[in-house]
Structure formats: structure tokens, C-alpha cells
Coordinates of C-alpha atoms in Angstrom, one line a residue:
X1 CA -9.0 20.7 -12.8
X2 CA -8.5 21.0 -16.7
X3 CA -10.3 18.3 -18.7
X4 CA -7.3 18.0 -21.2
X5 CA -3.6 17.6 -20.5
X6 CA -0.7 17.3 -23.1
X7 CA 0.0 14.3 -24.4
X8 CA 3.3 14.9 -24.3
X9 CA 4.8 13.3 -20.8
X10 CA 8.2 12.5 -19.2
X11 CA 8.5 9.1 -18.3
X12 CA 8.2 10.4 -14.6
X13 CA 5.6 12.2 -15.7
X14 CA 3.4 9.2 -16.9
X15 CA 4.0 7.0 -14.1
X16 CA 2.9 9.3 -11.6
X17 CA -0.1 10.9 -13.5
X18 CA -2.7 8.4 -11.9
X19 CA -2.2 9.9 -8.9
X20 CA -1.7 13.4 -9.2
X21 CA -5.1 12.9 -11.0
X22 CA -6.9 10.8 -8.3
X23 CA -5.5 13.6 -5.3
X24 CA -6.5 16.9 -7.4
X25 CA -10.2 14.5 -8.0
X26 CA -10.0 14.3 -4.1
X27 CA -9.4 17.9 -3.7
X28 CA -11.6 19.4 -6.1
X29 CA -14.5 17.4 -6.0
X30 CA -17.6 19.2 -8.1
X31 CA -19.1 21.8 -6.1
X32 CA -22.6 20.8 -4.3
X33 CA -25.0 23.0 -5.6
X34 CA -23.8 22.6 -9.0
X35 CA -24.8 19.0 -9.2
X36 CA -27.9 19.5 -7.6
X37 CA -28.7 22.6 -9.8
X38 CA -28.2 19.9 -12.9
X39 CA -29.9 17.6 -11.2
X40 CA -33.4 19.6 -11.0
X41 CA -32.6 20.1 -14.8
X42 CA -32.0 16.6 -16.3
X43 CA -34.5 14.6 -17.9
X44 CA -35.9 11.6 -15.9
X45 CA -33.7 8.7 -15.6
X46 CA -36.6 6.3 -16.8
X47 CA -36.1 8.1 -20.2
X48 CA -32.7 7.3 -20.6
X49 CA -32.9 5.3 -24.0
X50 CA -31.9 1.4 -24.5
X51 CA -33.5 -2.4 -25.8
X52 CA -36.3 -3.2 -23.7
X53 CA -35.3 -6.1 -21.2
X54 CA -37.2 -9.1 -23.5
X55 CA -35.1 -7.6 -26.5
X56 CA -31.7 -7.7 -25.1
X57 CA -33.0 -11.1 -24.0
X58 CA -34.0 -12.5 -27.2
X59 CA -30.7 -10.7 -28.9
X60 CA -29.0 -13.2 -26.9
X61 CA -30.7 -16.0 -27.7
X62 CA -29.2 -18.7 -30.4
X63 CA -30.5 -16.5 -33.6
X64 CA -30.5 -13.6 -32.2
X65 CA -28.8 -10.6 -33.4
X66 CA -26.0 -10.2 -30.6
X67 CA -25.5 -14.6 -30.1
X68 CA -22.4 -14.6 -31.9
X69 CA -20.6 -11.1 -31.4
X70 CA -18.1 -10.2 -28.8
X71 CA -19.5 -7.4 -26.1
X72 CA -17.6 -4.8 -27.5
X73 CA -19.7 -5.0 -31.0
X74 CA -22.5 -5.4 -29.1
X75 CA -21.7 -2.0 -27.3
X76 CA -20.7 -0.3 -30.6
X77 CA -24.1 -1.9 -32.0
X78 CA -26.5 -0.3 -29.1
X79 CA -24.2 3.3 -28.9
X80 CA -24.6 3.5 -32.6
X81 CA -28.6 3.2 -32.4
X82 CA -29.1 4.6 -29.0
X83 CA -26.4 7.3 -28.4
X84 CA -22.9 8.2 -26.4
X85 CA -25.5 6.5 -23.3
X86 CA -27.9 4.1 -22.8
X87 CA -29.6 1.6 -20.0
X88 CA -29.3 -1.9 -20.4
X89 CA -32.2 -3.1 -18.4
X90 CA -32.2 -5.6 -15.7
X91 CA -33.9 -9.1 -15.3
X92 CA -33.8 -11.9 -13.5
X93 CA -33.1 -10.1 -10.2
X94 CA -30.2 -7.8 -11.9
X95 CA -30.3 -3.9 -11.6
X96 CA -29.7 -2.2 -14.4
X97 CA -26.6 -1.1 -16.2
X98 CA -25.9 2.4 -17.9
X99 CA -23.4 2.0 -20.5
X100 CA -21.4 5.7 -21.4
X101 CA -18.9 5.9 -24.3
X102 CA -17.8 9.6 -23.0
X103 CA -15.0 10.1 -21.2
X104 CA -16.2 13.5 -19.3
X105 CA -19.3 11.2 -17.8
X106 CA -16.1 8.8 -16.9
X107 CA -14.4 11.7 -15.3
X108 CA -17.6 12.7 -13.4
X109 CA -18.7 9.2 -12.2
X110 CA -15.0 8.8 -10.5
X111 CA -14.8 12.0 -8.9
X112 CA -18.2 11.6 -7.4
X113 CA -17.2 7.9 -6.2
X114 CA -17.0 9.1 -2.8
X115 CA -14.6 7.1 0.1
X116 CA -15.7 3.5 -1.0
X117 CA -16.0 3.2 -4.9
X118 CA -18.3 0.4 -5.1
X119 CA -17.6 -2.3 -8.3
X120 CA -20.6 -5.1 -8.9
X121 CA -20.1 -6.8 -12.0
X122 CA -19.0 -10.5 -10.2
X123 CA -22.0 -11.3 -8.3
X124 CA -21.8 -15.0 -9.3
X125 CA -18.0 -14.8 -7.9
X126 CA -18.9 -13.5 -4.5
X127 CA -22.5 -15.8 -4.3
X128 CA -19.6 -18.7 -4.6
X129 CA -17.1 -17.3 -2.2
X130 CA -19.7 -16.2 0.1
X131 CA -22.0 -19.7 0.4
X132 CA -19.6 -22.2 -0.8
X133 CA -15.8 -21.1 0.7
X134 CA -16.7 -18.9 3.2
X135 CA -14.8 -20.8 5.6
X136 CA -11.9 -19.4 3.3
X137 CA -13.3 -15.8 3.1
X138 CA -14.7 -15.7 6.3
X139 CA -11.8 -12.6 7.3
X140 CA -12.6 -11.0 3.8
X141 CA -14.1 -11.6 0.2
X142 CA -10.8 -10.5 -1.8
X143 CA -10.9 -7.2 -3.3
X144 CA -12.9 -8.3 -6.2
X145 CA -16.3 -8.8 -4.3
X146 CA -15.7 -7.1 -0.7
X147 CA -17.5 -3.9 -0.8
X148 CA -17.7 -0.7 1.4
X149 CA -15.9 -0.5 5.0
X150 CA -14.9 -4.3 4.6
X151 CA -13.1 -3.4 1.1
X152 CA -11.3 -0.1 1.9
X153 CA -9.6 -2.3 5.2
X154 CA -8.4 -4.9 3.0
X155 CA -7.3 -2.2 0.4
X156 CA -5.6 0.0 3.1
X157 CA -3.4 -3.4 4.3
X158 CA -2.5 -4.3 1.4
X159 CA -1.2 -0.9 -0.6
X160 CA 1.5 -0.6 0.7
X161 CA 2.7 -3.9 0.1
X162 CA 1.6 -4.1 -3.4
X163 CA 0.8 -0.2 -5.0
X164 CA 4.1 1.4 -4.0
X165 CA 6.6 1.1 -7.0
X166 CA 9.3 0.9 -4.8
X167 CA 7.6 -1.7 -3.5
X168 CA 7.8 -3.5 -7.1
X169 CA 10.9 -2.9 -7.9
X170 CA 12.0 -5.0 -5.1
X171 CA 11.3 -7.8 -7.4
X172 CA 13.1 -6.8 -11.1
X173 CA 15.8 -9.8 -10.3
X174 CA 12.8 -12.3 -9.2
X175 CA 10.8 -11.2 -12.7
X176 CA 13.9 -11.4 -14.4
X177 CA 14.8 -14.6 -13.7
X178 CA 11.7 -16.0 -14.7
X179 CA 11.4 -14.1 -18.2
X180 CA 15.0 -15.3 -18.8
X181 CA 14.6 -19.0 -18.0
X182 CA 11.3 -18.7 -20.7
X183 CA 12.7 -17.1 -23.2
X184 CA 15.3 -20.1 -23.1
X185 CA 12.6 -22.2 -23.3
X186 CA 10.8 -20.7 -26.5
X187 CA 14.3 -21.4 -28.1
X188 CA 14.1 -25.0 -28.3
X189 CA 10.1 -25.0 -28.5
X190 CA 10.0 -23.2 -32.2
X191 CA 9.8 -25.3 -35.1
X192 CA 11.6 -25.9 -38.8
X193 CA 9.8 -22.1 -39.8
X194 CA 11.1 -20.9 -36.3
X195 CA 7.7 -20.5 -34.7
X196 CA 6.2 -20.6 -31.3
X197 CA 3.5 -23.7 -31.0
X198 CA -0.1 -22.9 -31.9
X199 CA -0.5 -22.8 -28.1
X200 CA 1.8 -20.2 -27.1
X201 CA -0.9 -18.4 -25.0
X202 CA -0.8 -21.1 -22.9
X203 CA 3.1 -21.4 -22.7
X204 CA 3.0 -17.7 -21.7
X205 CA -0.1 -18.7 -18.9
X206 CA 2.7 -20.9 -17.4
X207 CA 5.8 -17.8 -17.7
X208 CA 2.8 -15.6 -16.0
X209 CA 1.9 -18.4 -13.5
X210 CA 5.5 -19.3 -11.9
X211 CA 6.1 -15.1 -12.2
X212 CA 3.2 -14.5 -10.0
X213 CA 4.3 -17.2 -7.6
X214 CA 7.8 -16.4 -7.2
X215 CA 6.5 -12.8 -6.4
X216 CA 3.8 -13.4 -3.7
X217 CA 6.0 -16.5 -2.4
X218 CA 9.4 -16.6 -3.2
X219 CA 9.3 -19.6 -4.4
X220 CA 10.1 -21.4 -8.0
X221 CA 7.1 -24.3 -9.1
X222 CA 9.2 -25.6 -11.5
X223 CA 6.6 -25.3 -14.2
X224 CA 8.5 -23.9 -17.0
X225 CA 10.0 -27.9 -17.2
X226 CA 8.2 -29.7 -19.6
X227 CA 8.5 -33.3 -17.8
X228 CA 8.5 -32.3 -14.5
X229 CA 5.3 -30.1 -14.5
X230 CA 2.5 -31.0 -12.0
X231 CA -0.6 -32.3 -14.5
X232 CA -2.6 -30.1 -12.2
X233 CA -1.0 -27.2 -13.4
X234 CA -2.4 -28.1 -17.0
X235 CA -6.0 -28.1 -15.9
X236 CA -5.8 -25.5 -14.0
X237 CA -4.5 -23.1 -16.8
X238 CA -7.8 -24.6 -18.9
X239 CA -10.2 -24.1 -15.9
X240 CA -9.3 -20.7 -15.8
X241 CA -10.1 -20.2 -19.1
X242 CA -13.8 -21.5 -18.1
X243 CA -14.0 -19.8 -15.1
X244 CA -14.1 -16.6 -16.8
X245 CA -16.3 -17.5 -19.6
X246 CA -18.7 -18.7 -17.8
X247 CA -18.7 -15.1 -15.6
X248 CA -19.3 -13.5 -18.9
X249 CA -22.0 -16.2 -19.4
X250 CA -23.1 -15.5 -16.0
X251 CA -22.7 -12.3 -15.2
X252 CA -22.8 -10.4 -18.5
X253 CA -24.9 -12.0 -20.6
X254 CA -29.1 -12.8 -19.7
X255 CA -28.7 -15.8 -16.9
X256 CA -31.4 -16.9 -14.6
X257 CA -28.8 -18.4 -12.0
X258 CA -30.3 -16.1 -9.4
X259 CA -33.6 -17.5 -9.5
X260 CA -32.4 -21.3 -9.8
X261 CA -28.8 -23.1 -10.0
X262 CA -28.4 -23.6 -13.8
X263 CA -26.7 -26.1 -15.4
X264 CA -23.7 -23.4 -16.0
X265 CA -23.9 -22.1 -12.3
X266 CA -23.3 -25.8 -11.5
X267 CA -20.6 -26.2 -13.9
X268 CA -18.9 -22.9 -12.4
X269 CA -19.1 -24.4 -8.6
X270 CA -17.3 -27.2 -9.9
X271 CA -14.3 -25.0 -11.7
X272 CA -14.0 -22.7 -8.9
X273 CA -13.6 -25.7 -6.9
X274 CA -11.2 -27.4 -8.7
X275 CA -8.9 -24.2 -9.2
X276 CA -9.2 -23.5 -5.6
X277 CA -8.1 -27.2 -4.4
X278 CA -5.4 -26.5 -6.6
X279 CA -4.5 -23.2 -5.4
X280 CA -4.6 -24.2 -1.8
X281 CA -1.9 -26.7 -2.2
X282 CA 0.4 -24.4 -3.8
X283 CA -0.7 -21.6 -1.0
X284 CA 0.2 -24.3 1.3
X285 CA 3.7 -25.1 0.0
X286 CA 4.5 -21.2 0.2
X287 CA 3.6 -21.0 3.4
X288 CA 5.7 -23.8 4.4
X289 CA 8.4 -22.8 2.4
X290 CA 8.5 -19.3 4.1
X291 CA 8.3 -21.2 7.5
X292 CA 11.6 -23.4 6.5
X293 CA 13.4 -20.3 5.1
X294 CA 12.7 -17.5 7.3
X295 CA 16.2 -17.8 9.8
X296 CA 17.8 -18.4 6.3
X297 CA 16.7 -15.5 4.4
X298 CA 17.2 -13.0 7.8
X299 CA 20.8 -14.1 7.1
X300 CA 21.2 -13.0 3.6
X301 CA 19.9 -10.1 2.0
X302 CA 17.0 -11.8 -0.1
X303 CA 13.6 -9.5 0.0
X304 CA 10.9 -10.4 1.8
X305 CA 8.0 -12.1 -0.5
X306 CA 4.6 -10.2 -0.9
X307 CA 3.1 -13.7 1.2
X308 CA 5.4 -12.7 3.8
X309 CA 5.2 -8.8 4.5
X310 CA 1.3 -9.2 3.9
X311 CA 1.3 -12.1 6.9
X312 CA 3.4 -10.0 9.2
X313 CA -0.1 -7.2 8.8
X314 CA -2.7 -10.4 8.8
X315 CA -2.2 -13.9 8.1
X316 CA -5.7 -14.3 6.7
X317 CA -5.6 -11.5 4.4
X318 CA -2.2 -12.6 3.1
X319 CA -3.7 -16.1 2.0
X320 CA -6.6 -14.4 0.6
X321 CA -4.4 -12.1 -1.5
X322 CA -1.9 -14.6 -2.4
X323 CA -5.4 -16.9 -4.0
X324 CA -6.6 -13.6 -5.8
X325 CA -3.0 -12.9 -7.2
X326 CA -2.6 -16.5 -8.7
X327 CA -5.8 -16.5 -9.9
X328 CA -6.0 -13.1 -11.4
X329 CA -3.2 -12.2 -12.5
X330 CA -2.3 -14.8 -15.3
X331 CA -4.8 -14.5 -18.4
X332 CA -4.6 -11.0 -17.9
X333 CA -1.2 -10.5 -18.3
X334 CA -0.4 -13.2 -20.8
X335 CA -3.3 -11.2 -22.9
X336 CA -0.9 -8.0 -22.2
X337 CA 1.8 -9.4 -23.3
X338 CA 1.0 -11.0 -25.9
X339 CA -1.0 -8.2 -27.5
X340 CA 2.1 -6.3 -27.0
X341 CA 4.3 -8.8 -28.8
X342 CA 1.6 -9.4 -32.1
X343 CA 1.6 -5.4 -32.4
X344 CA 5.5 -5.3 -32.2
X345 CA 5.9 -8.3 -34.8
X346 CA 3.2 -6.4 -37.0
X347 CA 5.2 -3.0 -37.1
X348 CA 8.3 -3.7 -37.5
X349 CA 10.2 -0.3 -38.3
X350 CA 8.5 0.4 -33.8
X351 CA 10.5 -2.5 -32.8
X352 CA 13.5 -1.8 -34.6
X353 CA 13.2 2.0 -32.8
X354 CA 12.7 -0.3 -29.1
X355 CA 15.7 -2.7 -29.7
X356 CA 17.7 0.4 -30.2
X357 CA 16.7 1.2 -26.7
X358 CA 17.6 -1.9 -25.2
X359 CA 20.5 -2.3 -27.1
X360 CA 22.3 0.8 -24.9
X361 CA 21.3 -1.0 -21.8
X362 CA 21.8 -4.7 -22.6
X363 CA 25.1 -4.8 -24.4
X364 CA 24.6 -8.4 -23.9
X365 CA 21.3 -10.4 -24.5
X366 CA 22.1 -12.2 -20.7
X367 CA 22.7 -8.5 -19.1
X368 CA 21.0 -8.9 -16.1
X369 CA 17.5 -5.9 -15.5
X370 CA 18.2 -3.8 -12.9
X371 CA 16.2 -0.9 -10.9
X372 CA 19.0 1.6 -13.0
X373 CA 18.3 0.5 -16.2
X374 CA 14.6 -0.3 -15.8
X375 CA 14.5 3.1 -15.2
X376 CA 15.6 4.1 -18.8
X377 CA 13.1 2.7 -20.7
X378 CA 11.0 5.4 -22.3
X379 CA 10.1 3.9 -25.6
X380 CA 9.4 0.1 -23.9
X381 CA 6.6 1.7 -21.6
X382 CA 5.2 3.8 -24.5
X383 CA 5.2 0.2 -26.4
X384 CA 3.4 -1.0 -23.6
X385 CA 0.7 1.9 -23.5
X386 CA -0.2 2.1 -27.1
X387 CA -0.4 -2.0 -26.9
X388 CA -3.3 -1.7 -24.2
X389 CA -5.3 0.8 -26.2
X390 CA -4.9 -0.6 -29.3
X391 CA -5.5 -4.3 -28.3
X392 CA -7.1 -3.5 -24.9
X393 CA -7.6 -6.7 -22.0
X394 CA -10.5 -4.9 -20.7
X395 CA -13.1 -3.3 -22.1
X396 CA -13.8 -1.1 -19.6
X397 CA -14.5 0.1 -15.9
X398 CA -17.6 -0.1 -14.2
X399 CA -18.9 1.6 -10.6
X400 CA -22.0 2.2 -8.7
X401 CA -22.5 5.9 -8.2
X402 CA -21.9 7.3 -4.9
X403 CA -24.6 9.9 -5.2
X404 CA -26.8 11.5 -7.4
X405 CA -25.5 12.6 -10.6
X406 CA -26.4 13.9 -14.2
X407 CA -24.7 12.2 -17.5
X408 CA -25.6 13.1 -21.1
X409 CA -28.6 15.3 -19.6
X410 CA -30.2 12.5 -17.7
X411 CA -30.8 12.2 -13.8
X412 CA -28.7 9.4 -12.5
X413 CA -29.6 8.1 -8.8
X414 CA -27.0 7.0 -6.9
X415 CA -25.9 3.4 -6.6
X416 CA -26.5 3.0 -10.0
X417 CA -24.2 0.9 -12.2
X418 CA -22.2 2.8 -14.8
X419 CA -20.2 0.8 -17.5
X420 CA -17.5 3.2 -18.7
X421 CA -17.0 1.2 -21.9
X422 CA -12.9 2.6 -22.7
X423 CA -12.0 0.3 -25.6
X424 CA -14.8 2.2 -27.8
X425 CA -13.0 5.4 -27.3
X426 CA -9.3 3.9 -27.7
X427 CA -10.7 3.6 -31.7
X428 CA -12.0 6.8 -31.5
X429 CA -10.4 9.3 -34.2
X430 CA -11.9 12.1 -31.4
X431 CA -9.5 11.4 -29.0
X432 CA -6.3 9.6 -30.6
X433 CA -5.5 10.8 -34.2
X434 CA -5.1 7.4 -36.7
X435 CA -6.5 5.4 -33.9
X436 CA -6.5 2.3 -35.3
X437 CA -2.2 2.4 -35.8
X438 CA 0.3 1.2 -33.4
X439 CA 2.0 4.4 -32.5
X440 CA 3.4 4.6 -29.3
X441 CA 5.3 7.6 -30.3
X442 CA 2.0 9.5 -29.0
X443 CA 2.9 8.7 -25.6
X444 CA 6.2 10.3 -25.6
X445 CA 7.8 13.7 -24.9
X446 CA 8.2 15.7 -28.0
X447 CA 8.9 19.7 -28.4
X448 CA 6.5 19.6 -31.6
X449 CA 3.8 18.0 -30.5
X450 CA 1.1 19.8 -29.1
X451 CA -2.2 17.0 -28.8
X452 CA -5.0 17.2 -26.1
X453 CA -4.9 14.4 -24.1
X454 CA -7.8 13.4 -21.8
X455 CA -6.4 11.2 -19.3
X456 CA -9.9 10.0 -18.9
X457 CA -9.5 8.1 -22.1
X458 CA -6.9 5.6 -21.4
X459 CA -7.6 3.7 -17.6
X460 CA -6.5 0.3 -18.4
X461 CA -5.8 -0.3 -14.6
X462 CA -9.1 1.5 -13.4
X463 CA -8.6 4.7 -11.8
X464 CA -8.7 6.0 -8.0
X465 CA -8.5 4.2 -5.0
X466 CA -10.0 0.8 -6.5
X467 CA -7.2 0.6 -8.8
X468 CA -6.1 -2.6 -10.0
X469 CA -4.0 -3.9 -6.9
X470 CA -1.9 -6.0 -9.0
X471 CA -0.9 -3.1 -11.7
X472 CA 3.0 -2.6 -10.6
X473 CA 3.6 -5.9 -10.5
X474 CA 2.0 -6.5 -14.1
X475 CA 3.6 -4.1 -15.3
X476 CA 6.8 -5.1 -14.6
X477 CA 6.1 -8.8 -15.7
X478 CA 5.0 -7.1 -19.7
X479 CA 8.5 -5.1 -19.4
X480 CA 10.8 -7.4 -18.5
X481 CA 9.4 -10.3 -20.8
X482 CA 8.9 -8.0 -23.8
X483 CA 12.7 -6.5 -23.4
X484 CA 14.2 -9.9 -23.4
X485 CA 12.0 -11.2 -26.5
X486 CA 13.0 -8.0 -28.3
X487 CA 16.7 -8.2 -27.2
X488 CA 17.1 -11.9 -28.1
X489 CA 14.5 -12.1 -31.2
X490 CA 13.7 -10.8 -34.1
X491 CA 8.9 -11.0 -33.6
X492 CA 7.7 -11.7 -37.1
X493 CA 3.6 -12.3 -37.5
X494 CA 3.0 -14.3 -41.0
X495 CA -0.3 -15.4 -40.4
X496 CA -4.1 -13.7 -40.2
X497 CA -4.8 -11.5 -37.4
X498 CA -5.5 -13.5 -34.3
X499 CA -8.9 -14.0 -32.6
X500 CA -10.0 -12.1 -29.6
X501 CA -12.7 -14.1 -27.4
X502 CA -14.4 -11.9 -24.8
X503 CA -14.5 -13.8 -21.9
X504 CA -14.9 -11.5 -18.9
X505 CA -11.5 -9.6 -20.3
X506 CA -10.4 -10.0 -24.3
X507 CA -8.3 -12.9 -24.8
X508 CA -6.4 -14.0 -27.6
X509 CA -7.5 -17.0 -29.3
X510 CA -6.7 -19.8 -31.8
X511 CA -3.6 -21.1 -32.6
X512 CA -1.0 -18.0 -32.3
X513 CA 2.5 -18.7 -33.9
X514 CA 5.1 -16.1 -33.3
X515 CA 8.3 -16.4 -35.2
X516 CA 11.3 -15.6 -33.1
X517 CA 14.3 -15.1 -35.5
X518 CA 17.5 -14.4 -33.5
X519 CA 19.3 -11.3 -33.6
X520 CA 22.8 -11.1 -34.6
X521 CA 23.8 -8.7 -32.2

């Protein structure tokens, strides 16, 4: 397969890239005397450079060189002194981790992946679900900790539930509806200046939230009303917060909770089990609900929830997804969309060019998103692209390989644990011209422009067959939300740049005031 690819796509053409990419991977998978041949050729993986074990220890520490920076300076720190690879090595029963910052060794490390890509990175997350809930997980772990045979059964019930875009698109009204009802919200939440409160992320946790539920279980939580909202709902949104940084705390930075239960480990049994009591109940209530309103949606022509088409395959797994969905799927997002909105805000003459676009297919601010015009969006989805690699949620992908492979020269055994750190090379002048610019004009078709692209360098859903699950259904959610803010508002940023805290994804952070000015049209 070529290595580079125009960057010059249809819309078409860039929604179904991923796989045309992951089938041809299939196909063409690198020939087996070629790797072995570069095998017998590489240097020895023990001399793969890095920080000894004690020194990435004592970086860590209060003082220490790496205490106060985010992972992806640490990253650029260690590629900068060690190379485009290097080994972070293990301790306190961890393996260790080869970072690469190349997107050819991505390439290679996914097409040699083999029928069960295997992901560690969570071990504290599956230790919990596995010892503490698995009365909950006893059918499955979730997708995020089930690994080889176990994982690709769960995967293959749920796909065609959740991956198929027809199969999102099924919920554009649902999505809608939500974005619309917050949107009206925002409108009597701005103050004198016409700004969103300092805690707007957590407004748009709550939009995400009652999204994700009305998706997986047809049902409205009501949480967009102030006085009406379930406390619960509150801490919940800041135990998820916690949750994930203490994973980085865990999982990422130098912990010892494998050899005894740490103060933090303790504190993160105690989130996990406060966010799942929560969870259940609203679980609970969807699954009653669908009970009550089966013979009443046969009637009419309502679509079947994700809860209920996943049941109809396996009860269990349905409940299982339905707990990773409402879990996982709101700090990401909100960080989408929000990243999405400060970059519009912060360029204006690129959201004039998008509300030109949505002014053709929403006459009317209150026009109602359909499949059709959904479908004409070109310059929203490029928005959305440039957004996630300018101001990425993840830093990166990581895998164990499934066999023996060379990167940068080096022997790499299999079932090692590759970090493919991405967001370095989304600031990479190498690969995107002006990198650090908001220009999602580089996503579109164009007859004079004639860049390489390496579809290797932009995976902000993962790549292959342990793509994120949840990516149609996020993506909608960023559309529709983003097309009615831009419809209905005019985004204006007047303050610093906002804060990004790496807690197991990047997340905005501080007090984040938006000013939505309406539009006249």
C-alpha cells in the first residue's frame, strides 16, 4: 500500500478512509521473510535508548524535573534527548513501554496487530472490575480491559449495533433534540458580558451525559433542568474527573499499587464505586423503561435504543456496554467539543466560512438536522478534524505487538507495549504545513492542492479493528452541537488560552467563558 495519500478527500472519501485502510492492512500484511530478514539485522532491543527506571522515578517525584508537566512535554522532553524512539522502563511489576513519534513505525505496529490487537494501558481499571465488580463483569470486562478471544466476541456483538453509520444516523433527531434543548439553556445561563459560567465544561458534561443516555436508552434524565437535577448527577460528573486522574496517577505515572493498596488505589475503589452505584440506577431505570415502552414503541415508528438492539444479542453485554458508554463517553466528548468551539471563537474569518454552510441548510436557527442535510456538511467535519489535531483529547494509541517486529532499527519482541504518541506529530511542520494554525481547509477537496498526507498521522479514534466503539456516535454529538452553537451564536474567546490538564485524555481546565453573541440572521 502507498505510505502517502492526497490530502485532498471527498467528504465520502474521508468517512470511509479508516476502512479502506484497515481492509488493504488486512490484505497486504508485510511479507514474512522481510520482517524476519530485518529482524536478524536490528540492534538488540536492550539497546534501545531511554531514562533508567530510578530516573524516570525520581523525575516524578515532587522536585523532579517531569512533577509539574503534562505527559505530552514529558514525551517531547525524552524524544528530544533520546530520539523518534525510546523505552520507558518498567517497575513495580510494569513491563515496559516503547514510546515512537513516527508514523511509519505506527503504520507497522498496526498492520502486524494480528486478529486480537491487544491494548494494556488500564490495568488498575480491569484489577477493579475483575476483583471488586466481577459479579458485574463476570459475562465480559468491557472493551476497555477484555483482551484476546474474550474481546473480539464482545467487539463482534456489538459492531453492528454501534460502528455502522447507518446505524448512527438512526439517532440525528434523538442528538438533535438534546443539542437544541442546551443551546436554549446557554441562552439564559450567559451573563451582563454574554458569557457562558466559568464552569461551562461541566454544563457541556451534562449536554454529553443526557446525549449518551437518550442514545443507549431512549430515555430523557432530565438533567439539563437546573432544579430538578438528581444531586447525584453532580458528583458523579466530579468523580469522573477523579477517576481518570487518578488512572494517570495510577497507571501512567510511577505507582506501587501493584505491590500494596496505596492510599490512591483506595481512593480509586471508592470513586469507581460511587460512579458505578450511580450508574446502575440509571441502567436500571432504562431497563425498565424499555420494559414499559416496548408494545408502545412497536406501535409507532420510534427506533429501537442501542440498550435494546444490544439486549435482543445478550442482555449482559448490553448492560456492560450501556455502563462503558455513560462512563466513557462524556469527558471525552465535552473535551471535543469544546476544543472545537475555543478554536472556532479564536478564528473567526473559519467560522464565518462554517455558518455560511449551515446557513443553506438551516434557513431557520430551529430547522430541524436531518440524515439529508447532515449529509452536506463538508466544511463542519473538516472543522471537526483540524479541531482534534490541533487541540487533540488523546495523546495517542498504544498496542502490544503481535509478533516480532523492527522499529527505528531496533528488534522489537512481540507483546511489547508500543505508545504511538500522535499529538507530537499533529505539531509537526513534517507532516502538516503551519501546524500550529487552525486550518481545516487542509482537509478539504481542492483542484490546487497537491499535499502528502499520511493517514498514519491523524488516528484520533484509534485505528483497525479496536477502534473506538463509540466514534459514530461522538461524532455526531460534536456535529450537531457545534452546528446549532454556530447557527444561533456568534463564539467570541476574550480571555487567555485555556488550560489543558492531562488526565488519562487532555481536558480543558479552569474557568472557560465563551461569549455567545446572537446572530441576526
Amino acid at each position: 500500500m502507498m505510505s502517502t495519500l492526497r490530502s485532498s478527500f471527498s467528504a465520502r472519501q474521508v468517512r470511509c478512509f479508516s476502512a479502506i485502510l484497515e481492509k488493504t492492512c488486512v490484505l497486504n500484511p508485510p511479507e514474512h521473510h522481510t520482517i524476519e530478514d530485518n529482524w536478524s539485522m536490528a540492534k538488540p532491543y536492550e539497546s534501545i535508548p531511554g531514562p533508567s527506571a530510578f530516573n524516570m522515578i525520581r523525575s516524578f517525584m515532587p522536585g523532579g524535573r517531569f512533577s509539574s508537566l503534562q505527559f505530552s512535554e514529558v514525551s517531547r522532553a525524552l524524544s528530544a534527548e533520546y530520539g523518534p524512539i525510546f523505552k520507558i522502563k518498567g517497575a513495580f511489576g510494569r513491563k515496559d513501554v516503547i514510546v515512537v513519534v513516527d508514523p511509519k513505525d505506527f503504520e507497522t505496529v498496526f498492520r502486524t496487530e494480528g486478529s486480537f490487537p491487544r491494548r494494556n494501558g488500564f490495568e488498575c481499571l480491569t484489577y477493579y472490575r475483575k476483583h471488586y465488580r466481577k459479579n458485574l463483569y463476570a459475562a465480559s470486562l468491557g472493551l476497555m480491559s477484555e483482551q484476546g478471544q474474550g474481546w473480539y466476541d464482545l467487539r463482534h456483538q456489538v459492531n453492528g449495533v454501534m460502528m455502522k453509520p447507518q446505524s448512527a444516523r438512526r439517532y440525528i433527531s434523538v442528538i438533535d433534540e438534546v443539542s437544541s434543548d442546551f443551546v436554549k439553556k446557554l441562552h439564559d445561563l450567559r451573563d451582563l458580558n454574554l458569557e457562558t459560567p466559568g464552569n461551562f465544561f461541566f454544563h457541556l458534561n451534562i449536554w454529553a451525559l443526557e446525549s449518551i443516555a437518550h442514545i443507549t436508552m431512549n430515555m430523557r434524565l432530565g438533567l439539563l433542568n437546573e432544579t430538578n437535577r438528581d444531586k447525584n448527577i453532580d458528583q458523579l460528573m466530579a468523580n469522573t474527573k477523579t477517576f481518570l486522574q487518578l488512572l494517570n496517577e495510577l497507571d501512567i505515572r510511577p505507582s506501587v499499587w501493584k505491590l500494596y493498596s496505596t492510599r490512591k488505589f483506595k481512593q480509586f475503589v471508592q470513586v469507581n464505586d460511587e460512579i458505578h452505584d450511580v450508574l446502575e440506577k440509571l441502567v436500571e431505570k432504562g431497563l425498565k423503561n424499555l420494559k414499559e415502552n416496548t408494545d408502545k414503541r412497536a406501535k409507532s415508528s420510534q427506533e429501537k435504543c442501542v440498550l435494546e438492539r444490544l439486549s435482543e444479542i445478550n442482555r449482559d453485554v448490553a448492560i456492560i456496554m450501556a455502563f462503558d458508554s455513560l462512563l466513557g463517553g462524556v469527558d471525552t466528548t465535552s473535551s471535543a467539543v469544546f476544543n472545537l468551539l475555543y478554536n472556532l471563537a479564536t478564528n473567526q474569518a473559519k467560522q464565518d466560512i462554517l455558518r455560511e454552510e449551515l446557513l443553506k441548510i438551516l434557513p431557520e436557527k430551529d430547522t430541524p438536522l436531518t440524515k439529508e442535510n447532515m449529509s452536506n456538511m463538508p466544511y463542519l467535519r473538516a472543522c471537526v478534524k483540524e479541531a482534534l489535531r490541533v487541540t487533540p483529547v488523546t495523546i495517542g494509541n498504544i498496542r502490544s505487538t503481535g509478533r516480532n517486529i523492527v522499529l527505528q532499527g531496533y528488534q522489537i519482541p512481540k507483546e511489547t507495549d508500543i505508545l504511538m504518541h500522535t499529538q507530537v506529530v499533529h505539531l509537526d511542520e513534517k507532516y502538516y504545513s503551519d501546524s500550529k494554525s487552525f486550518h481545516p481547509e487542509r482537509w478539504l477537496r481542492s483542484e490546487d492542492k497537491r499535499e502528502n498526507y499520511n493517514p498514519f498521522t491523524f488516528l484520533p479514534f484509534g485505528f483497525g479493528s479496536r477502534i473506538c466503539v463509540g466514534r459514530r456516535f461522538a461524532e455526531l454529538e460534536i456535529e450537531c452541537l457545534v452546528a446549532r452553537m454556530v447557527r444561533k451564536y456568534h463564539l467570541e474567546w476574550n480571555h487567555p488560552p485555556p488550560k489543558i490538564r492531562f488526565m488519562a485524555i487532555n481536558m480543558p481546565h479552569g474557568d472557560l467563558k465563551l461569549r455567545l453573541r446572537e446572530t441576526l440572521a
